[in-house]
XYZ file of C-alpha atoms in Angstrom:
524
model
C 14.395 121.301 -35.454
C 11.200 119.267 -35.374
C 13.327 116.094 -35.440
C 15.293 117.323 -32.442
C 12.107 118.091 -30.536
C 10.724 114.630 -31.327
C 13.943 112.973 -30.147
C 13.855 115.128 -27.056
C 10.278 114.075 -26.326
C 11.267 110.408 -26.702
C 14.215 111.009 -24.409
C 11.914 112.516 -21.786
C 9.710 109.411 -21.949
C 12.743 107.138 -21.526
C 13.955 109.162 -18.582
C 10.529 108.914 -16.921
C 10.525 105.101 -17.468
C 13.983 104.697 -15.936
C 13.026 106.904 -13.011
C 9.916 104.834 -12.368
C 11.809 101.515 -12.485
C 14.739 102.555 -10.289
C 13.184 105.181 -8.036
C 14.618 108.685 -7.610
C 18.059 108.934 -9.167
C 19.925 112.291 -9.115
C 21.763 111.588 -12.377
C 18.585 110.732 -14.291
C 16.679 113.641 -12.688
C 19.389 116.128 -13.690
C 19.453 114.730 -17.229
C 15.675 115.111 -17.499
C 15.798 118.714 -16.211
C 18.590 119.565 -18.641
C 16.676 118.168 -21.592
C 13.536 120.108 -20.602
C 15.462 123.393 -20.382
C 17.121 122.743 -23.730
C 13.749 122.108 -25.410
C 12.176 125.274 -23.948
C 14.964 127.569 -25.249
C 14.040 129.727 -28.308
C 15.174 128.624 -31.730
C 18.583 129.965 -32.823
C 19.714 129.665 -36.417
C 22.899 127.772 -37.135
C 22.863 125.279 -34.293
C 20.153 122.904 -35.547
C 22.614 120.273 -36.817
C 24.553 120.284 -33.567
C 21.322 120.029 -31.620
C 20.226 117.001 -33.641
C 23.547 115.216 -33.023
C 23.371 116.064 -29.349
C 19.798 114.819 -29.034
C 20.726 111.540 -30.743
C 23.607 111.048 -28.333
C 21.311 111.707 -25.376
C 18.801 109.231 -26.825
C 21.529 106.560 -26.930
C 22.370 107.263 -23.292
C 18.709 106.985 -22.327
C 18.440 103.612 -24.055
C 21.432 102.382 -22.085
C 19.802 103.574 -18.879
C 16.571 101.830 -19.881
C 18.440 98.546 -20.447
C 20.137 98.926 -17.061
C 16.785 99.384 -15.374
C 15.334 96.358 -17.150
C 18.385 94.325 -16.166
C 17.943 95.335 -12.550
C 14.300 94.260 -12.555
C 15.220 90.940 -14.226
C 18.005 90.306 -11.725
C 15.644 90.965 -8.817
C 13.099 88.519 -10.248
C 15.771 85.872 -10.806
C 17.080 86.330 -7.254
C 13.562 85.905 -5.881
C 13.124 82.690 -7.915
C 16.440 81.249 -6.683
C 15.456 82.120 -3.099
C 12.152 80.287 -3.570
C 13.929 77.205 -4.956
C 16.391 77.276 -2.059
C 13.571 77.372 0.485
C 11.741 74.505 -1.267
C 14.913 72.365 -1.367
C 15.680 73.180 2.263
C 12.185 72.156 3.383
C 12.442 68.940 1.348
C 15.796 68.027 2.925
C 14.369 68.651 6.382
C 11.464 66.320 5.595
C 13.693 63.585 4.135
C 16.229 63.731 7.005
C 15.719 60.668 9.229
C 14.858 61.321 12.837
C 17.308 60.223 15.519
C 16.018 57.171 17.353
C 17.205 55.808 20.665
C 16.530 52.422 22.132
C 16.124 51.085 25.612
C 16.783 47.568 26.735
C 14.026 44.993 27.136
C 12.615 44.667 30.610
C 14.336 42.006 32.551
C 17.709 40.367 32.305
C 19.880 41.382 29.320
C 22.376 38.561 29.572
C 23.687 36.749 26.546
C 21.315 33.857 27.145
C 18.329 36.197 27.341
C 19.520 38.046 24.243
C 19.544 34.754 22.390
C 15.821 34.358 23.023
C 14.796 37.939 22.399
C 14.448 39.618 19.004
C 14.442 43.145 17.696
C 10.789 43.454 18.567
C 11.770 43.783 22.261
C 13.561 47.056 21.523
C 11.086 49.879 22.001
C 11.710 53.533 21.090
C 12.014 55.945 24.011
C 11.562 59.746 24.035
C 14.225 61.742 22.235
C 17.260 62.572 24.330
C 19.979 65.116 23.781
C 21.694 64.515 20.485
C 25.373 63.762 20.667
C 27.538 66.093 18.675
C 29.154 64.622 15.604
C 32.898 64.902 15.548
C 35.548 63.657 13.190
C 37.064 60.482 14.576
C 40.451 60.893 12.862
C 42.618 63.403 11.096
C 43.579 61.068 8.238
C 40.226 59.504 7.419
C 36.546 60.002 6.778
C 34.292 59.360 9.756
C 31.528 56.810 9.421
C 28.896 59.438 10.194
C 30.293 61.679 7.449
C 30.213 59.161 4.596
C 27.457 56.792 5.677
C 25.781 59.350 7.966
C 25.385 56.851 10.751
C 23.262 57.992 13.705
C 24.494 56.601 16.998
C 22.162 56.197 19.974
C 22.562 55.901 23.726
C 22.424 52.153 24.186
C 22.343 50.246 27.447
C 21.754 46.717 26.205
C 24.736 44.759 24.902
C 22.888 43.605 21.808
C 22.427 47.120 20.357
C 26.010 48.321 20.749
C 27.281 49.614 17.428
C 30.810 49.007 16.210
C 32.491 52.233 15.123
C 34.840 52.555 12.186
C 36.405 55.134 9.916
C 37.254 55.199 6.225
C 40.703 56.170 5.015
C 42.117 57.168 1.675
C 45.062 54.817 1.480
C 47.935 54.625 -0.970
C 48.560 51.078 -2.164
C 52.264 51.885 -2.662
C 52.795 52.882 0.983
C 54.673 50.318 3.085
C 54.615 52.199 6.396
C 50.805 52.352 6.687
C 50.854 56.156 6.412
C 47.609 57.326 4.841
C 47.818 60.467 2.740
C 45.169 63.060 2.062
C 43.770 63.680 -1.398
C 45.530 67.020 -2.025
C 44.282 69.596 -4.488
C 46.829 72.385 -4.946
C 46.754 75.697 -6.811
C 50.133 77.067 -7.871
C 50.961 79.560 -10.621
C 47.558 79.197 -12.231
C 47.661 75.374 -12.474
C 45.301 73.105 -10.549
C 46.656 69.615 -9.857
C 45.345 66.572 -7.972
C 47.906 64.509 -6.104
C 47.973 60.707 -6.403
C 44.213 60.269 -6.787
C 44.521 57.273 -9.099
C 46.499 55.117 -6.648
C 44.082 55.330 -3.735
C 41.511 52.882 -2.483
C 39.098 53.193 0.427
C 39.914 51.186 3.540
C 37.579 50.442 6.463
C 39.182 50.039 9.881
C 37.157 48.919 12.896
C 37.593 51.106 15.957
C 35.625 48.640 18.085
C 34.945 44.982 17.243
C 31.645 44.201 15.485
C 29.080 42.361 17.576
C 25.911 42.024 15.459
C 25.780 40.380 12.017
C 22.823 40.241 9.639
C 22.761 37.310 7.177
C 20.553 37.634 4.075
C 20.166 34.644 1.763
C 18.947 33.757 -1.699
C 15.541 32.026 -1.393
C 14.627 28.562 -2.702
C 18.193 27.237 -2.759
C 19.161 24.084 -0.879
C 22.899 24.796 -1.031
C 22.357 28.290 0.404
C 20.289 26.882 3.281
C 23.037 24.406 4.183
C 25.742 27.073 4.037
C 23.638 29.527 6.074
C 23.092 27.023 8.895
C 26.801 26.181 8.983
C 27.843 29.849 8.952
C 25.397 30.799 11.714
C 26.715 28.046 13.974
C 30.347 29.022 13.324
C 29.794 32.757 13.906
C 28.006 32.061 17.183
C 30.369 29.441 18.609
C 33.742 30.683 17.341
C 33.284 34.438 16.996
C 30.664 34.951 19.750
C 28.498 37.203 17.571
C 24.792 38.011 17.699
C 23.072 36.763 14.530
C 20.090 38.317 12.749
C 18.249 36.755 9.820
C 14.988 37.256 7.964
C 11.824 35.693 9.496
C 11.708 33.137 6.669
C 15.288 32.023 7.344
C 14.734 31.806 11.112
C 11.749 29.516 10.579
C 13.847 27.274 8.318
C 16.627 27.102 10.906
C 14.245 26.278 13.758
C 12.619 23.596 11.607
C 16.024 21.989 11.229
C 16.991 22.224 14.910
C 15.939 24.027 18.098
C 19.632 24.803 18.582
C 19.123 27.921 16.426
C 16.757 29.484 18.955
C 19.386 32.189 19.604
C 18.949 33.572 16.083
C 17.030 36.873 16.078
C 14.727 38.495 13.523
C 12.068 41.194 13.142
C 8.304 41.212 12.805
C 7.293 44.300 10.812
C 8.571 46.995 8.455
C 8.891 49.526 11.259
C 11.626 47.436 12.881
C 13.466 47.121 9.559
C 13.856 50.908 9.483
C 15.959 50.671 12.663
C 18.231 47.843 11.504
C 21.132 50.177 10.678
C 21.290 51.243 14.338
C 21.824 47.643 15.466
C 23.631 45.744 12.714
C 27.398 46.136 12.358
C 27.924 43.895 9.326
C 25.744 42.388 6.597
C 26.593 39.042 4.948
C 24.797 38.077 1.721
C 24.647 34.526 0.373
C 23.576 34.582 -3.278
C 24.218 36.612 -6.400
C 23.942 40.285 -7.320
C 20.179 40.106 -6.787
C 20.749 39.266 -3.130
C 22.989 42.335 -2.775
C 20.201 44.452 -4.287
C 17.770 42.893 -1.826
C 20.104 43.662 1.082
C 20.485 47.293 -0.033
C 16.691 47.690 -0.250
C 16.399 46.777 3.446
C 18.158 50.009 4.408
C 16.423 53.258 3.527
C 19.152 55.305 5.202
C 22.698 54.390 6.269
C 23.921 50.949 5.186
C 26.383 48.847 7.233
C 29.337 47.263 5.379
C 28.184 44.374 3.161
C 30.207 41.168 2.631
C 28.779 39.468 -0.502
C 29.472 35.762 -1.114
C 29.005 34.406 -4.616
C 26.316 31.732 -4.863
C 24.405 33.000 -7.887
C 24.651 33.291 -11.647
C 26.028 36.858 -11.706
C 29.014 38.029 -9.725
C 29.713 41.693 -10.502
C 29.191 42.623 -6.833
C 29.996 39.278 -5.125
C 33.770 38.776 -5.067
C 34.014 36.294 -2.149
C 33.935 32.505 -2.569
C 31.647 30.601 -0.207
C 34.078 27.687 0.133
C 36.496 29.933 2.061
C 33.981 31.864 4.154
C 35.748 31.219 7.472
C 39.036 32.679 6.280
C 37.292 35.654 4.646
C 35.105 36.503 7.635
C 38.016 36.201 10.095
C 39.988 38.720 8.044
C 37.034 41.094 7.722
C 36.091 40.948 11.411
C 39.688 41.687 12.317
C 40.118 44.445 9.713
C 41.127 46.602 8.011
C 39.472 45.808 4.682
C 39.157 47.517 1.316
C 35.635 48.574 0.391
C 33.790 49.945 -2.621
C 31.323 52.753 -1.974
C 28.488 51.991 -4.374
C 26.308 55.025 -4.978
C 22.517 54.796 -5.044
C 19.855 56.863 -6.799
C 16.983 58.491 -4.935
C 13.731 58.705 -6.910
C 10.414 60.482 -6.372
C 7.246 60.145 -8.462
C 5.277 63.405 -8.681
C 1.745 63.070 -9.994
C 0.080 65.694 -12.164
C -2.668 66.122 -9.549
C -0.139 66.998 -6.827
C -0.574 70.492 -5.420
C 3.106 70.869 -4.480
C 6.452 69.117 -4.781
C 5.975 67.675 -1.294
C 3.087 65.492 -2.485
C 5.126 62.705 -4.029
C 5.692 58.963 -3.880
C 9.092 58.244 -2.419
C 11.886 58.351 -1.745
C 12.713 55.122 -3.599
C 16.368 54.067 -3.443
C 17.930 51.982 -6.219
C 21.405 50.465 -6.435
C 21.349 49.475 -10.126
C 18.912 51.533 -12.179
C 15.481 53.036 -12.623
C 13.851 52.185 -15.971
C 11.065 54.103 -17.711
C 9.570 52.074 -20.571
C 6.399 51.829 -22.690
C 5.088 48.722 -20.924
C 2.556 46.753 -22.992
C 1.768 49.720 -25.234
C 2.641 49.423 -28.919
C 3.427 53.150 -29.167
C 6.889 54.617 -28.722
C 7.519 56.342 -25.418
C 7.479 60.124 -25.449
C 9.491 61.420 -22.489
C 10.644 64.984 -21.814
C 14.008 65.032 -20.038
C 15.363 67.898 -17.940
C 18.691 68.199 -16.104
C 18.738 70.822 -13.321
C 15.732 72.495 -15.010
C 17.581 72.650 -18.346
C 15.881 70.872 -21.228
C 17.930 67.887 -22.452
C 15.896 66.024 -25.068
C 12.694 64.150 -25.857
C 13.098 60.380 -25.738
C 11.242 58.545 -28.477
C 11.854 54.824 -28.374
C 11.265 51.906 -26.029
C 12.296 53.870 -22.960
C 15.120 55.277 -20.869
C 17.510 53.922 -18.223
C 18.931 56.071 -15.406
C 21.682 53.943 -13.926
C 24.346 54.126 -11.248
C 27.900 53.187 -12.126
C 27.411 49.941 -10.172
C 24.472 49.212 -12.490
C 26.493 50.010 -15.614
C 27.098 46.262 -16.126
C 23.368 45.455 -15.875
C 20.456 46.671 -18.064
C 22.365 49.768 -19.187
C 25.114 47.616 -20.682
C 22.547 45.512 -22.578
C 21.057 48.737 -23.995
C 24.432 49.948 -25.293
C 25.760 51.924 -22.333
C 29.366 52.006 -21.172
C 30.862 49.936 -18.376
C 31.976 52.322 -15.628
C 34.049 51.693 -12.518
C 31.600 51.571 -9.560
C 33.431 54.258 -7.571
C 33.128 56.805 -10.382
C 30.454 59.248 -9.129
C 27.998 59.706 -11.973
C 24.568 58.930 -13.434
C 24.257 56.996 -16.709
C 21.640 58.291 -19.163
C 20.977 55.394 -21.570
C 18.126 55.264 -24.124
C 16.431 51.933 -24.902
C 16.127 51.328 -28.671
C 15.914 55.048 -29.555
C 14.188 56.018 -32.804
C 17.227 58.093 -33.775
C 20.657 56.942 -34.917
C 22.341 59.954 -33.274
C 20.889 59.344 -29.792
C 23.908 58.067 -27.871
C 24.230 57.336 -24.113
C 25.490 60.008 -21.706
C 27.308 59.980 -18.367
C 26.259 62.907 -16.162
C 27.910 64.200 -12.966
C 26.633 63.052 -9.598
C 25.331 66.421 -8.393
C 22.631 66.888 -11.056
C 18.904 66.327 -10.608
C 17.075 64.667 -13.504
C 13.367 65.036 -14.188
C 11.639 62.736 -16.663
C 8.099 63.838 -17.509
C 5.391 62.245 -19.606
C 4.000 65.105 -21.769
C 0.281 65.800 -21.866
C 0.127 64.960 -25.582
C 1.647 61.492 -25.061
C -0.223 58.742 -26.920
C 0.123 56.315 -24.026
C 1.283 55.788 -20.469
C 4.824 54.997 -19.334
C 5.963 52.598 -16.623
C 8.785 53.051 -14.131
C 10.535 50.158 -12.364
C 13.161 50.406 -9.630
C 15.901 47.751 -9.658
C 13.433 45.602 -11.618
C 10.678 45.824 -8.958
C 7.820 48.057 -7.776
C 6.531 49.102 -11.203
C 4.580 52.354 -11.190
C 2.429 53.749 -13.982
C 3.205 57.267 -15.208
C 0.236 59.001 -16.813
C 0.509 62.135 -18.982
C 1.623 64.980 -16.725
C 3.366 62.709 -14.194
C 7.084 63.087 -13.594
C 9.964 61.087 -12.135
C 12.644 63.075 -10.272
C 15.988 61.336 -9.757
C 19.186 62.405 -7.982
C 22.145 60.834 -6.192
C 21.231 59.507 -2.741
C 23.166 60.499 0.357
C 23.559 56.901 1.551
C 26.017 54.698 -0.432
C 26.294 50.935 -0.066
C 29.783 49.928 1.175
C 30.710 46.467 -0.123
C 33.831 44.611 0.977
C 36.518 43.866 -1.621
C 38.464 40.642 -1.977
C 41.475 42.580 -3.268
C 40.602 46.203 -3.963
C 37.826 47.939 -5.891
C 39.754 48.134 -9.168
C 41.026 44.551 -9.261
C 37.580 43.252 -8.255
C 35.945 45.275 -11.041
C 38.223 43.939 -13.770
C 37.963 40.395 -12.412
C 34.155 40.621 -12.563
C 34.003 41.768 -16.193
C 36.651 39.235 -17.244
C 35.023 36.341 -15.417
C 31.350 37.319 -15.829
C 31.328 38.785 -19.341
C 34.498 37.240 -20.839
C 35.311 40.824 -21.824
C 37.524 41.079 -24.941
C 38.237 37.366 -24.912
C 39.464 36.126 -28.289
C 42.067 33.883 -29.834
C 45.555 35.342 -30.048
C 46.546 36.424 -33.536
C 49.007 34.025 -35.135
C 52.511 35.204 -36.039
C 53.007 35.263 -39.828
C 56.227 37.248 -40.005
C 59.427 36.319 -41.867
C 61.385 33.304 -40.610
C 64.095 34.008 -38.090
C 67.690 33.846 -39.279
C 69.734 31.087 -37.767
C-alpha cells in the first residue's frame, strides 16, 4: 500500500507539472482529482495488488502527458526560432535588393551626333517615379525580368533605350518552331519530367539592340587592332552606340580622332548603372576577360558574346576571324545561350554585432577559394550547410565552385567536370589530410558557411575568382549561396555541344591512341 501511495504522490507531481506547462486542462484536472480521492479513501484488504497495478498504469499515462507537454514547449521554441530566421533573411533580402533607378536625358540636343560626343556621365539620376508593374512577356517563355531580373526605367533619350527579350525552353527536335513547356506530371503515384534533356535556352530579341559594350584583354596588340576594326564596323554598318572602358577609349583616340563617338564612364557609381543601358556585351580575350566582364555587373547581366583570343576557351566559343558573321546572326536573333550561375559571398567578422555587418556581397563566376596563405600550418575550417555541420577541413584549403568553374581550379584539385547549366555548388578540398575526403556537389538552394575556429593555429585567406584576397582570422566566417543574377553567354551551337567542344579542344579530354586490332585473321 505504501508503494501505491508513493506512486500516487509521483503521479500528482507529474499532473501538476503538465498542468503548469499547458495551462488549465479539464482532462488533466479530472485525473488529478480522481487520484486525490483514491488516495484519501480508507485502506481495504484484498485490493492492494489491483491498486498497485492501477497506480502504475496511471503513472505511465502521466509520463506520456509530461512528454506531450515538453514536446509542445519544444515546438513553440523551434517555431519562434524559425520565425526569427525568416525575419532576418527577409530583412537581408530587402537590403540586398537593388533600388530602381531612372535616368533623364542630358540637357541639350540628344541627336545621334550629340550622343556620339556624350558619355554615361551625362546621365544623371532623377527622383524615383512610379514603378512599372512586371508582367510576363510571353506564355511560352521566361521573361527577361524573371530570369535576369532586369529593371527597366522610363527613358527619354535614345541612347538609354533598352532592348527587350525573352528566354524560351526550346526543343532541338522541333521543326515548326513550337516551344514546349517543361512539364512535370503526377499520375498514379509516379512523378515524371517531360523531355527535359532535349531542351536548350534560346534568347529572342523583342526589340533590336542599340547599345553594345566591348571589353578587351589588356596589353595585347592583336586585341587592340581587332577592337578598333570591330568598333568601326558596328558603328558604320550596324548603327550601334559603342561603350568601352576608359583605357580602351584613350587608346582609340590616340590612334584616331574618328573614334570620338565611343562612350565610356568615369567612376564606379556609373558602372553600377551599366545594366540599364547596355543591351549586349562583347568580350575580346580568354576566360579571364569573361570573368572581368561579369565582375562589372553586380546585378543583372546583359547577354555576353565571348570571342576567343586567349589561352583558355571554356567560355569563349566564337572565333575572332568571323566576328562579322557571328555578330550579324546574334543581333538578328534568336540565339542559344548558357545561363552561367554565380555565387554570392559575404565575409562576417567575429567582431560584428549582427549578420548585417558584413563585407559583401561579392559575386564570383568561377570559384571562391579559402586557403592557408603563407602559413606552414594546415587550414582548420568548420563547414556548415544550412546550419547543419558538414565537416572540418584540414589540408591546404577548400574550393566552393560554380559548375562553370568546374573546369578551373576545382578540376585541378580533383573535382568533377560539370555541365555549366547544372544548378549546383561544388565542394572541393585542396590536398586534404584524409584519404576519404572526396569532393561533393551540393544543390543550388543551400547556404554554406565556412568558419575559422577560435582554436585555429593560423589565419586563412579567401580569394574570389583569383582576386580581392581577404584575411580570415579565428572567429571570422564566409557565407556563400547561389546568386540571383546569372551570366547569360551566347553559344556558337548550343550549350551542350559548346561544353564538349571546350573540354575536347582545351583539355584534350580522353585523347589516346586507338587500340590495335589483334583478333584472328579473317577468312577469305
